């Protein structure tokens, strides 16, 4: 399950817009096209009835923002959270359009959800609500129209209910494997980020074995990024969860075992202690000032801001989380000549494997984990090379290059459609 940091981020729609405008200026893309791209195609709002176990009937606000479909069906998460912000959903659906274009999967961007705290519902109420929501939006979604996925407070089981209610597995991705999900989806975002980093090293003649990494966030993305760094000889020297940073200058040796110990003991600090690992336990924020070649924020949005950007010692930022840097942090880091490999490229492995899930469902195939990993590796390498080429030609940052590539691809699709 993803964290809820985006809910605290500063006006995400303004930030998303600024990134698009900056790339459009650099690539000399016309205002008219940018205006079209900054306009959402459909906003669907529904009131979903729910009869609670005590007999009371309530209506829950449901929504789906369909940002853009020039490259294919809308694609993006469904979150169940009481505080729904339109600006946030607008930004997240635009980000999905950009991300899907950068990684080059044939999808557009969408985002949606229900204004509810699922922790206040019993499991059968949650299932009933999810199924009612599916019926309410059924005419707007579909394998070739709009393909939702899990997000904050939603998971494979909920996606399975949607697929069952709709009557077609390919209508959603992120399902549990026994409900038509794909092998490798669990690892996909962290692994995709490591494939991107390895390709960046290759392009810059950097030997991974000489590199160290500090990772903020030890959930799904942070854990698998750490694991695949270990497997590829990149030394993981610091990890952080919401409570502490743990630093092992000689490198952690087995982060999967560390994750099991964290599940058992409740925190990274307790896990390190239980396994007798020689590591320094520091406050959570210490991750930013840790000595490491790469800093990978894989937790909250806006985690790096003007208050801590100056502390960063790394020379590369690998944006595994969505929007982990504020605009101010981005500017401070640029002045310090720190390379930022952006989220729309680095964490696109998740949506790439969602695409493979959709393909497997449509073609009634089941791919092995190795097939998924091999295809993901090729897709990440191709995307990194394409962004690197724009970055080199236009002498811009990696973020502007990634957005420029996405805009060029979107413009191409738009012109071919009209
Ligand atoms: P998760 O909920 O599994 O893990 C989040 C981790 O962040 C937890 O370990 C938590 O302890 C930690 N954390 C929270 N606050 C912290 C703090 N202040 N300092 C340090 N650590 C803190 O979430 P996830 O699925 O790993 O997602 C992480 C990020 O990656 C989010 O921004 C998400 O939007 C993005 N992302 C996830 C996927 C995916 O496939 N899961 C895909 C693309 C992007």
mmCIF file with all atom_site columns, N, CA, C and O in Angstrom, residues 6-57:
data_model
loop_
_atom_site.group_PDB
_atom_site.id
_atom_site.type_symbol
_atom_site.label_atom_id
_atom_site.label_alt_id
_atom_site.label_comp_id
_atom_site.label_asym_id
_atom_site.label_entity_id
_atom_site.label_seq_id
_atom_site.pdbx_PDB_ins_code
_atom_site.Cartn_x
_atom_site.Cartn_y
_atom_site.Cartn_z
_atom_site.occupancy
_atom_site.B_iso_or_equiv
_atom_site.pdbx_formal_charge
_atom_site.auth_seq_id
_atom_site.auth_comp_id
_atom_site.auth_asym_id
_atom_site.auth_atom_id
_atom_site.pdbx_PDB_model_num
ATOM 1   N N  . UNK A 1 6  ? 1.254   12.403 -0.265  1.00 0.00 ? 6  UNK A N  1
ATOM 2   C CA . UNK A 1 6  ? 0.791   13.373 -1.250  1.00 0.00 ? 6  UNK A CA 1
ATOM 3   C C  . UNK A 1 6  ? -0.267  14.285 -0.659  1.00 0.00 ? 6  UNK A C  1
ATOM 4   O O  . UNK A 1 6  ? -0.415  15.426 -1.056  1.00 0.00 ? 6  UNK A O  1
ATOM 5   N N  . UNK A 1 7  ? -0.974  13.771 0.347   1.00 0.00 ? 7  UNK A N  1
ATOM 6   C CA . UNK A 1 7  ? -2.049  14.566 0.922   1.00 0.00 ? 7  UNK A CA 1
ATOM 7   C C  . UNK A 1 7  ? -1.500  15.787 1.642   1.00 0.00 ? 7  UNK A C  1
ATOM 8   O O  . UNK A 1 7  ? -2.195  16.754 1.865   1.00 0.00 ? 7  UNK A O  1
ATOM 9   N N  . UNK A 1 8  ? -0.187  15.711 1.985   1.00 0.00 ? 8  UNK A N  1
ATOM 10  C CA . UNK A 1 8  ? 0.409   16.837 2.684   1.00 0.00 ? 8  UNK A CA 1
ATOM 11  C C  . UNK A 1 8  ? 1.195   17.733 1.733   1.00 0.00 ? 8  UNK A C  1
ATOM 12  O O  . UNK A 1 8  ? 1.700   18.769 2.117   1.00 0.00 ? 8  UNK A O  1
ATOM 13  N N  . UNK A 1 9  ? 1.326   17.318 0.487   1.00 0.00 ? 9  UNK A N  1
ATOM 14  C CA . UNK A 1 9  ? 2.188   18.069 -0.418  1.00 0.00 ? 9  UNK A CA 1
ATOM 15  C C  . UNK A 1 9  ? 1.582   19.440 -0.730  1.00 0.00 ? 9  UNK A C  1
ATOM 16  O O  . UNK A 1 9  ? 0.392   19.643 -0.656  1.00 0.00 ? 9  UNK A O  1
ATOM 17  N N  . UNK A 1 10 ? 2.470   20.401 -1.065  1.00 0.00 ? 10 UNK A N  1
ATOM 18  C CA . UNK A 1 10 ? 2.034   21.762 -1.392  1.00 0.00 ? 10 UNK A CA 1
ATOM 19  C C  . UNK A 1 10 ? 1.449   21.754 -2.799  1.00 0.00 ? 10 UNK A C  1
ATOM 20  O O  . UNK A 1 10 ? 2.066   21.268 -3.724  1.00 0.00 ? 10 UNK A O  1
ATOM 21  N N  . UNK A 1 11 ? 0.292   22.332 -2.965  1.00 0.00 ? 11 UNK A N  1
ATOM 22  C CA . UNK A 1 11 ? -0.400  22.445 -4.246  1.00 0.00 ? 11 UNK A CA 1
ATOM 23  C C  . UNK A 1 11 ? 0.197   21.629 -5.395  1.00 0.00 ? 11 UNK A C  1
ATOM 24  O O  . UNK A 1 11 ? 0.895   22.152 -6.270  1.00 0.00 ? 11 UNK A O  1
ATOM 25  N N  . UNK A 1 12 ? -0.070  20.348 -5.418  1.00 0.00 ? 12 UNK A N  1
ATOM 26  C CA . UNK A 1 12 ? 0.551   19.468 -6.410  1.00 0.00 ? 12 UNK A CA 1
ATOM 27  C C  . UNK A 1 12 ? 0.179   19.812 -7.850  1.00 0.00 ? 12 UNK A C  1
ATOM 28  O O  . UNK A 1 12 ? 0.992   19.614 -8.762  1.00 0.00 ? 12 UNK A O  1
ATOM 29  N N  . UNK A 1 13 ? -1.016  20.381 -8.048  1.00 0.00 ? 13 UNK A N  1
ATOM 30  C CA . UNK A 1 13 ? -1.426  20.700 -9.426  1.00 0.00 ? 13 UNK A CA 1
ATOM 31  C C  . UNK A 1 13 ? -0.543  21.820 -9.996  1.00 0.00 ? 13 UNK A C  1
ATOM 32  O O  . UNK A 1 13 ? -0.086  21.748 -11.139 1.00 0.00 ? 13 UNK A O  1
ATOM 33  N N  . UNK A 1 14 ? -0.241  22.854 -9.164  1.00 0.00 ? 14 UNK A N  1
ATOM 34  C CA . UNK A 1 14 ? 0.627   23.942 -9.622  1.00 0.00 ? 14 UNK A CA 1
ATOM 35  C C  . UNK A 1 14 ? 2.005   23.394 -9.979  1.00 0.00 ? 14 UNK A C  1
ATOM 36  O O  . UNK A 1 14 ? 2.609   23.774 -10.974 1.00 0.00 ? 14 UNK A O  1
ATOM 37  N N  . UNK A 1 15 ? 2.481   22.468 -9.146  1.00 0.00 ? 15 UNK A N  1
ATOM 38  C CA . UNK A 1 15 ? 3.812   21.899 -9.363  1.00 0.00 ? 15 UNK A CA 1
ATOM 39  C C  . UNK A 1 15 ? 3.842   21.075 -10.657 1.00 0.00 ? 15 UNK A C  1
ATOM 40  O O  . UNK A 1 15 ? 4.752   21.198 -11.475 1.00 0.00 ? 15 UNK A O  1
ATOM 41  N N  . UNK A 1 16 ? 2.798   20.246 -10.842 1.00 0.00 ? 16 UNK A N  1
ATOM 42  C CA . UNK A 1 16 ? 2.736   19.410 -12.045 1.00 0.00 ? 16 UNK A CA 1
ATOM 43  C C  . UNK A 1 16 ? 2.668   20.298 -13.289 1.00 0.00 ? 16 UNK A C  1
ATOM 44  O O  . UNK A 1 16 ? 3.347   20.044 -14.294 1.00 0.00 ? 16 UNK A O  1
ATOM 45  N N  . UNK A 1 17 ? 1.875   21.364 -13.196 1.00 0.00 ? 17 UNK A N  1
ATOM 46  C CA . UNK A 1 17 ? 1.738   22.282 -14.337 1.00 0.00 ? 17 UNK A CA 1
ATOM 47  C C  . UNK A 1 17 ? 3.074   22.934 -14.674 1.00 0.00 ? 17 UNK A C  1
ATOM 48  O O  . UNK A 1 17 ? 3.466   23.017 -15.831 1.00 0.00 ? 17 UNK A O  1
ATOM 49  N N  . UNK A 1 18 ? 3.779   23.366 -13.609 1.00 0.00 ? 18 UNK A N  1
ATOM 50  C CA . UNK A 1 18 ? 5.070   24.041 -13.842 1.00 0.00 ? 18 UNK A CA 1
ATOM 51  C C  . UNK A 1 18 ? 6.056   23.135 -14.555 1.00 0.00 ? 18 UNK A C  1
ATOM 52  O O  . UNK A 1 18 ? 6.816   23.571 -15.405 1.00 0.00 ? 18 UNK A O  1
ATOM 53  N N  . UNK A 1 19 ? 6.057   21.849 -14.189 1.00 0.00 ? 19 UNK A N  1
ATOM 54  C CA . UNK A 1 19 ? 6.971   20.917 -14.854 1.00 0.00 ? 19 UNK A CA 1
ATOM 55  C C  . UNK A 1 19 ? 6.641   20.795 -16.332 1.00 0.00 ? 19 UNK A C  1
ATOM 56  O O  . UNK A 1 19 ? 7.533   20.740 -17.184 1.00 0.00 ? 19 UNK A O  1
ATOM 57  N N  . UNK A 1 20 ? 5.358   20.733 -16.649 1.00 0.00 ? 20 UNK A N  1
ATOM 58  C CA . UNK A 1 20 ? 4.947   20.620 -18.060 1.00 0.00 ? 20 UNK A CA 1
ATOM 59  C C  . UNK A 1 20 ? 5.330   21.888 -18.818 1.00 0.00 ? 20 UNK A C  1
ATOM 60  O O  . UNK A 1 20 ? 5.895   21.830 -19.921 1.00 0.00 ? 20 UNK A O  1
ATOM 61  N N  . UNK A 1 21 ? 5.072   23.044 -18.197 1.00 0.00 ? 21 UNK A N  1
ATOM 62  C CA . UNK A 1 21 ? 5.349   24.311 -18.885 1.00 0.00 ? 21 UNK A CA 1
ATOM 63  C C  . UNK A 1 21 ? 6.860   24.475 -19.119 1.00 0.00 ? 21 UNK A C  1
ATOM 64  O O  . UNK A 1 21 ? 7.292   24.877 -20.199 1.00 0.00 ? 21 UNK A O  1
ATOM 65  N N  . UNK A 1 22 ? 7.667   24.099 -18.110 1.00 0.00 ? 22 UNK A N  1
ATOM 66  C CA . UNK A 1 22 ? 9.128   24.214 -18.261 1.00 0.00 ? 22 UNK A CA 1
ATOM 67  C C  . UNK A 1 22 ? 9.621   23.350 -19.418 1.00 0.00 ? 22 UNK A C  1
ATOM 68  O O  . UNK A 1 22 ? 10.439  23.789 -20.239 1.00 0.00 ? 22 UNK A O  1
ATOM 69  N N  . UNK A 1 23 ? 9.097   22.141 -19.516 1.00 0.00 ? 23 UNK A N  1
ATOM 70  C CA . UNK A 1 23 ? 9.534   21.243 -20.597 1.00 0.00 ? 23 UNK A CA 1
ATOM 71  C C  . UNK A 1 23 ? 9.044   21.767 -21.945 1.00 0.00 ? 23 UNK A C  1
ATOM 72  O O  . UNK A 1 23 ? 9.772   21.718 -22.936 1.00 0.00 ? 23 UNK A O  1
ATOM 73  N N  . UNK A 1 24 ? 7.827   22.297 -21.968 1.00 0.00 ? 24 UNK A N  1
ATOM 74  C CA . UNK A 1 24 ? 7.272   22.798 -23.232 1.00 0.00 ? 24 UNK A CA 1
ATOM 75  C C  . UNK A 1 24 ? 8.109   23.971 -23.736 1.00 0.00 ? 24 UNK A C  1
ATOM 76  O O  . UNK A 1 24 ? 8.386   24.089 -24.936 1.00 0.00 ? 24 UNK A O  1
ATOM 77  N N  . UNK A 1 25 ? 8.552   24.838 -22.799 1.00 0.00 ? 25 UNK A N  1
ATOM 78  C CA . UNK A 1 25 ? 9.379   25.979 -23.215 1.00 0.00 ? 25 UNK A CA 1
ATOM 79  C C  . UNK A 1 25 ? 10.708  25.493 -23.778 1.00 0.00 ? 25 UNK A C  1
ATOM 80  O O  . UNK A 1 25 ? 11.151  25.933 -24.831 1.00 0.00 ? 25 UNK A O  1
ATOM 81  N N  . UNK A 1 26 ? 11.300  24.525 -23.068 1.00 0.00 ? 26 UNK A N  1
ATOM 82  C CA . UNK A 1 26 ? 12.602  24.031 -23.507 1.00 0.00 ? 26 UNK A CA 1
ATOM 83  C C  . UNK A 1 26 ? 12.507  23.333 -24.865 1.00 0.00 ? 26 UNK A C  1
ATOM 84  O O  . UNK A 1 26 ? 13.395  23.443 -25.696 1.00 0.00 ? 26 UNK A O  1
ATOM 85  N N  . UNK A 1 27 ? 11.407  22.636 -25.108 1.00 0.00 ? 27 UNK A N  1
ATOM 86  C CA . UNK A 1 27 ? 11.256  21.894 -26.369 1.00 0.00 ? 27 UNK A CA 1
ATOM 87  C C  . UNK A 1 27 ? 10.535  22.717 -27.432 1.00 0.00 ? 27 UNK A C  1
ATOM 88  O O  . UNK A 1 27 ? 10.246  22.207 -28.511 1.00 0.00 ? 27 UNK A O  1
ATOM 89  N N  . UNK A 1 28 ? 10.256  23.990 -27.107 1.00 0.00 ? 28 UNK A N  1
ATOM 90  C CA . UNK A 1 28 ? 9.546   24.892 -28.031 1.00 0.00 ? 28 UNK A CA 1
ATOM 91  C C  . UNK A 1 28 ? 8.233   24.284 -28.530 1.00 0.00 ? 28 UNK A C  1
ATOM 92  O O  . UNK A 1 28 ? 7.948   24.265 -29.727 1.00 0.00 ? 28 UNK A O  1
ATOM 93  N N  . UNK A 1 29 ? 7.488   23.749 -27.590 1.00 0.00 ? 29 UNK A N  1
ATOM 94  C CA . UNK A 1 29 ? 6.182   23.185 -27.927 1.00 0.00 ? 29 UNK A CA 1
ATOM 95  C C  . UNK A 1 29 ? 5.134   24.284 -27.793 1.00 0.00 ? 29 UNK A C  1
ATOM 96  O O  . UNK A 1 29 ? 5.185   25.086 -26.850 1.00 0.00 ? 29 UNK A O  1
ATOM 97  N N  . UNK A 1 30 ? 4.214   24.344 -28.764 1.00 0.00 ? 30 UNK A N  1
ATOM 98  C CA . UNK A 1 30 ? 3.269   25.482 -28.814 1.00 0.00 ? 30 UNK A CA 1
ATOM 99  C C  . UNK A 1 30 ? 2.304   25.522 -27.625 1.00 0.00 ? 30 UNK A C  1
ATOM 100 O O  . UNK A 1 30 ? 1.869   24.474 -27.142 1.00 0.00 ? 30 UNK A O  1
ATOM 101 N N  . UNK A 1 31 ? 1.939   26.759 -27.246 1.00 0.00 ? 31 UNK A N  1
ATOM 102 C CA . UNK A 1 31 ? 1.046   26.977 -26.105 1.00 0.00 ? 31 UNK A CA 1
ATOM 103 C C  . UNK A 1 31 ? -0.291  26.269 -26.273 1.00 0.00 ? 31 UNK A C  1
ATOM 104 O O  . UNK A 1 31 ? -0.857  25.747 -25.308 1.00 0.00 ? 31 UNK A O  1
ATOM 105 N N  . UNK A 1 32 ? -0.756  26.268 -27.508 1.00 0.00 ? 32 UNK A N  1
ATOM 106 C CA . UNK A 1 32 ? -2.053  25.681 -27.800 1.00 0.00 ? 32 UNK A CA 1
ATOM 107 C C  . UNK A 1 32 ? -2.082  24.194 -27.393 1.00 0.00 ? 32 UNK A C  1
ATOM 108 O O  . UNK A 1 32 ? -3.027  23.707 -26.769 1.00 0.00 ? 32 UNK A O  1
ATOM 109 N N  . UNK A 1 33 ? -0.985  23.507 -27.726 1.00 0.00 ? 33 UNK A N  1
ATOM 110 C CA . UNK A 1 33 ? -0.886  22.082 -27.388 1.00 0.00 ? 33 UNK A CA 1
ATOM 111 C C  . UNK A 1 33 ? -0.773  21.917 -25.867 1.00 0.00 ? 33 UNK A C  1
ATOM 112 O O  . UNK A 1 33 ? -1.408  21.041 -25.270 1.00 0.00 ? 33 UNK A O  1
ATOM 113 N N  . UNK A 1 34 ? 0.001   22.798 -25.233 1.00 0.00 ? 34 UNK A N  1
ATOM 114 C CA . UNK A 1 34 ? 0.178   22.711 -23.774 1.00 0.00 ? 34 UNK A CA 1
ATOM 115 C C  . UNK A 1 34 ? -1.168  22.935 -23.088 1.00 0.00 ? 34 UNK A C  1
ATOM 116 O O  . UNK A 1 34 ? -1.527  22.211 -22.145 1.00 0.00 ? 34 UNK A O  1
ATOM 117 N N  . UNK A 1 35 ? -1.947  23.899 -23.583 1.00 0.00 ? 35 UNK A N  1
ATOM 118 C CA . UNK A 1 35 ? -3.278  24.144 -23.001 1.00 0.00 ? 35 UNK A CA 1
ATOM 119 C C  . UNK A 1 35 ? -4.139  22.886 -23.087 1.00 0.00 ? 35 UNK A C  1
ATOM 120 O O  . UNK A 1 35 ? -4.843  22.531 -22.139 1.00 0.00 ? 35 UNK A O  1
ATOM 121 N N  . UNK A 1 36 ? -4.085  22.227 -24.222 1.00 0.00 ? 36 UNK A N  1
ATOM 122 C CA . UNK A 1 36 ? -4.881  20.988 -24.389 1.00 0.00 ? 36 UNK A CA 1
ATOM 123 C C  . UNK A 1 36 ? -4.427  19.934 -23.379 1.00 0.00 ? 36 UNK A C  1
ATOM 124 O O  . UNK A 1 36 ? -5.226  19.244 -22.768 1.00 0.00 ? 36 UNK A O  1
ATOM 125 N N  . UNK A 1 37 ? -3.094  19.838 -23.216 1.00 0.00 ? 37 UNK A N  1
ATOM 126 C CA . UNK A 1 37 ? -2.561  18.817 -22.306 1.00 0.00 ? 37 UNK A CA 1
ATOM 127 C C  . UNK A 1 37 ? -2.888  19.133 -20.841 1.00 0.00 ? 37 UNK A C  1
ATOM 128 O O  . UNK A 1 37 ? -2.972  18.232 -20.018 1.00 0.00 ? 37 UNK A O  1
ATOM 129 N N  . UNK A 1 38 ? -3.078  20.408 -20.553 1.00 0.00 ? 38 UNK A N  1
ATOM 130 C CA . UNK A 1 38 ? -3.381  20.781 -19.169 1.00 0.00 ? 38 UNK A CA 1
ATOM 131 C C  . UNK A 1 38 ? -4.896  20.789 -18.907 1.00 0.00 ? 38 UNK A C  1
ATOM 132 O O  . UNK A 1 38 ? -5.349  21.266 -17.876 1.00 0.00 ? 38 UNK A O  1
ATOM 133 N N  . UNK A 1 39 ? -5.653  20.245 -19.855 1.00 0.00 ? 39 UNK A N  1
ATOM 134 C CA . UNK A 1 39 ? -7.113  20.169 -19.694 1.00 0.00 ? 39 UNK A CA 1
ATOM 135 C C  . UNK A 1 39 ? -7.519  18.709 -19.518 1.00 0.00 ? 39 UNK A C  1
ATOM 136 O O  . UNK A 1 39 ? -7.156  17.856 -20.342 1.00 0.00 ? 39 UNK A O  1
ATOM 137 N N  . UNK A 1 40 ? -8.244  18.426 -18.440 1.00 0.00 ? 40 UNK A N  1
ATOM 138 C CA . UNK A 1 40 ? -8.683  17.045 -18.208 1.00 0.00 ? 40 UNK A CA 1
ATOM 139 C C  . UNK A 1 40 ? -9.858  16.708 -19.119 1.00 0.00 ? 40 UNK A C  1
ATOM 140 O O  . UNK A 1 40 ? -10.748 17.537 -19.322 1.00 0.00 ? 40 UNK A O  1
ATOM 141 N N  . UNK A 1 41 ? -9.850  15.494 -19.662 1.00 0.00 ? 41 UNK A N  1
ATOM 142 C CA . UNK A 1 41 ? -10.908 15.131 -20.613 1.00 0.00 ? 41 UNK A CA 1
ATOM 143 C C  . UNK A 1 41 ? -12.256 14.906 -19.917 1.00 0.00 ? 41 UNK A C  1
ATOM 144 O O  . UNK A 1 41 ? -13.278 15.363 -20.402 1.00 0.00 ? 41 UNK A O  1
ATOM 145 N N  . UNK A 1 42 ? -12.269 14.177 -18.815 1.00 0.00 ? 42 UNK A N  1
ATOM 146 C CA . UNK A 1 42 ? -13.537 13.904 -18.121 1.00 0.00 ? 42 UNK A CA 1
ATOM 147 C C  . UNK A 1 42 ? -13.353 13.916 -16.611 1.00 0.00 ? 42 UNK A C  1
ATOM 148 O O  . UNK A 1 42 ? -12.350 13.416 -16.100 1.00 0.00 ? 42 UNK A O  1
ATOM 149 N N  . UNK A 1 43 ? -14.359 14.455 -15.926 1.00 0.00 ? 43 UNK A N  1
ATOM 150 C CA . UNK A 1 43 ? -14.409 14.361 -14.465 1.00 0.00 ? 43 UNK A CA 1
ATOM 151 C C  . UNK A 1 43 ? -15.717 13.659 -14.112 1.00 0.00 ? 43 UNK A C  1
ATOM 152 O O  . UNK A 1 43 ? -16.789 14.174 -14.405 1.00 0.00 ? 43 UNK A O  1
ATOM 153 N N  . UNK A 1 44 ? -15.598 12.482 -13.530 1.00 0.00 ? 44 UNK A N  1
ATOM 154 C CA . UNK A 1 44 ? -16.804 11.708 -13.192 1.00 0.00 ? 44 UNK A CA 1
ATOM 155 C C  . UNK A 1 44 ? -16.985 11.763 -11.681 1.00 0.00 ? 44 UNK A C  1
ATOM 156 O O  . UNK A 1 44 ? -16.048 11.490 -10.926 1.00 0.00 ? 44 UNK A O  1
ATOM 157 N N  . UNK A 1 45 ? -18.175 12.154 -11.246 1.00 0.00 ? 45 UNK A N  1
ATOM 158 C CA . UNK A 1 45 ? -18.454 12.220 -9.806  1.00 0.00 ? 45 UNK A CA 1
ATOM 159 C C  . UNK A 1 45 ? -19.718 11.418 -9.546  1.00 0.00 ? 45 UNK A C  1
ATOM 160 O O  . UNK A 1 45 ? -20.706 11.572 -10.268 1.00 0.00 ? 45 UNK A O  1
ATOM 161 N N  . UNK A 1 46 ? -19.691 10.569 -8.536  1.00 0.00 ? 46 UNK A N  1
ATOM 162 C CA . UNK A 1 46 ? -20.866 9.730  -8.225  1.00 0.00 ? 46 UNK A CA 1
ATOM 163 C C  . UNK A 1 46 ? -21.093 9.714  -6.713  1.00 0.00 ? 46 UNK A C  1
ATOM 164 O O  . UNK A 1 46 ? -20.173 9.962  -5.934  1.00 0.00 ? 46 UNK A O  1
ATOM 165 N N  . UNK A 1 47 ? -22.329 9.439  -6.325  1.00 0.00 ? 47 UNK A N  1
ATOM 166 C CA . UNK A 1 47 ? -22.648 9.238  -4.910  1.00 0.00 ? 47 UNK A CA 1
ATOM 167 C C  . UNK A 1 47 ? -22.939 7.748  -4.758  1.00 0.00 ? 47 UNK A C  1
ATOM 168 O O  . UNK A 1 47 ? -23.882 7.231  -5.367  1.00 0.00 ? 47 UNK A O  1
ATOM 169 N N  . UNK A 1 48 ? -22.117 7.074  -3.961  1.00 0.00 ? 48 UNK A N  1
ATOM 170 C CA . UNK A 1 48 ? -22.216 5.618  -3.898  1.00 0.00 ? 48 UNK A CA 1
ATOM 171 C C  . UNK A 1 48 ? -22.967 5.208  -2.629  1.00 0.00 ? 48 UNK A C  1
ATOM 172 O O  . UNK A 1 48 ? -22.531 5.520  -1.514  1.00 0.00 ? 48 UNK A O  1
ATOM 173 N N  . UNK A 1 49 ? -24.102 4.502  -2.782  1.00 0.00 ? 49 UNK A N  1
ATOM 174 C CA . UNK A 1 49 ? -24.868 4.109  -1.604  1.00 0.00 ? 49 UNK A CA 1
ATOM 175 C C  . UNK A 1 49 ? -24.201 2.952  -0.851  1.00 0.00 ? 49 UNK A C  1
ATOM 176 O O  . UNK A 1 49 ? -23.607 2.064  -1.462  1.00 0.00 ? 49 UNK A O  1
ATOM 177 N N  . UNK A 1 50 ? -24.278 3.020  0.483   1.00 0.00 ? 50 UNK A N  1
ATOM 178 C CA . UNK A 1 50 ? -23.755 1.939  1.313   1.00 0.00 ? 50 UNK A CA 1
ATOM 179 C C  . UNK A 1 50 ? -24.707 1.714  2.484   1.00 0.00 ? 50 UNK A C  1
ATOM 180 O O  . UNK A 1 50 ? -25.025 2.650  3.216   1.00 0.00 ? 50 UNK A O  1
ATOM 181 N N  . UNK A 1 51 ? -25.170 0.465  2.625   1.00 0.00 ? 51 UNK A N  1
ATOM 182 C CA . UNK A 1 51 ? -25.997 0.125  3.788   1.00 0.00 ? 51 UNK A CA 1
ATOM 183 C C  . UNK A 1 51 ? -25.064 -0.499 4.820   1.00 0.00 ? 51 UNK A C  1
ATOM 184 O O  . UNK A 1 51 ? -24.480 -1.564 4.580   1.00 0.00 ? 51 UNK A O  1
ATOM 185 N N  . UNK A 1 52 ? -24.892 0.206  5.966   1.00 0.00 ? 52 UNK A N  1
ATOM 186 C CA . UNK A 1 52 ? -23.945 -0.275 6.972   1.00 0.00 ? 52 UNK A CA 1
ATOM 187 C C  . UNK A 1 52 ? -24.554 -1.436 7.757   1.00 0.00 ? 52 UNK A C  1
ATOM 188 O O  . UNK A 1 52 ? -25.755 -1.692 7.686   1.00 0.00 ? 52 UNK A O  1
ATOM 189 N N  . UNK A 1 53 ? -23.686 -2.159 8.475   1.00 0.00 ? 53 UNK A N  1
ATOM 190 C CA . UNK A 1 53 ? -24.177 -3.355 9.170   1.00 0.00 ? 53 UNK A CA 1
ATOM 191 C C  . UNK A 1 53 ? -25.230 -3.037 10.236  1.00 0.00 ? 53 UNK A C  1
ATOM 192 O O  . UNK A 1 53 ? -26.054 -3.874 10.573  1.00 0.00 ? 53 UNK A O  1
ATOM 193 N N  . UNK A 1 54 ? -25.204 -1.784 10.758  1.00 0.00 ? 54 UNK A N  1
ATOM 194 C CA . UNK A 1 54 ? -26.223 -1.414 11.751  1.00 0.00 ? 54 UNK A CA 1
ATOM 195 C C  . UNK A 1 54 ? -27.519 -0.940 11.081  1.00 0.00 ? 54 UNK A C  1
ATOM 196 O O  . UNK A 1 54 ? -28.424 -0.438 11.746  1.00 0.00 ? 54 UNK A O  1
ATOM 197 N N  . UNK A 1 55 ? -27.589 -1.049 9.741   1.00 0.00 ? 55 UNK A N  1
ATOM 198 C CA . UNK A 1 55 ? -28.820 -0.719 9.016   1.00 0.00 ? 55 UNK A CA 1
ATOM 199 C C  . UNK A 1 55 ? -28.872 0.699  8.480   1.00 0.00 ? 55 UNK A C  1
ATOM 200 O O  . UNK A 1 55 ? -29.735 1.021  7.664   1.00 0.00 ? 55 UNK A O  1
ATOM 201 N N  . UNK A 1 56 ? -27.932 1.581  8.903   1.00 0.00 ? 56 UNK A N  1
ATOM 202 C CA . UNK A 1 56 ? -27.987 2.963  8.405   1.00 0.00 ? 56 UNK A CA 1
ATOM 203 C C  . UNK A 1 56 ? -27.500 3.008  6.956   1.00 0.00 ? 56 UNK A C  1
ATOM 204 O O  . UNK A 1 56 ? -26.602 2.255  6.547   1.00 0.00 ? 56 UNK A O  1
ATOM 205 N N  . UNK A 1 57 ? -28.119 3.943  6.203   1.00 0.00 ? 57 UNK A N  1
ATOM 206 C CA . UNK A 1 57 ? -27.745 4.083  4.795   1.00 0.00 ? 57 UNK A CA 1
ATOM 207 C C  . UNK A 1 57 ? -26.984 5.390  4.618   1.00 0.00 ? 57 UNK A C  1
ATOM 208 O O  . UNK A 1 57 ? -27.444 6.435  5.083   1.00 0.00 ? 57 UNK A O  1
#
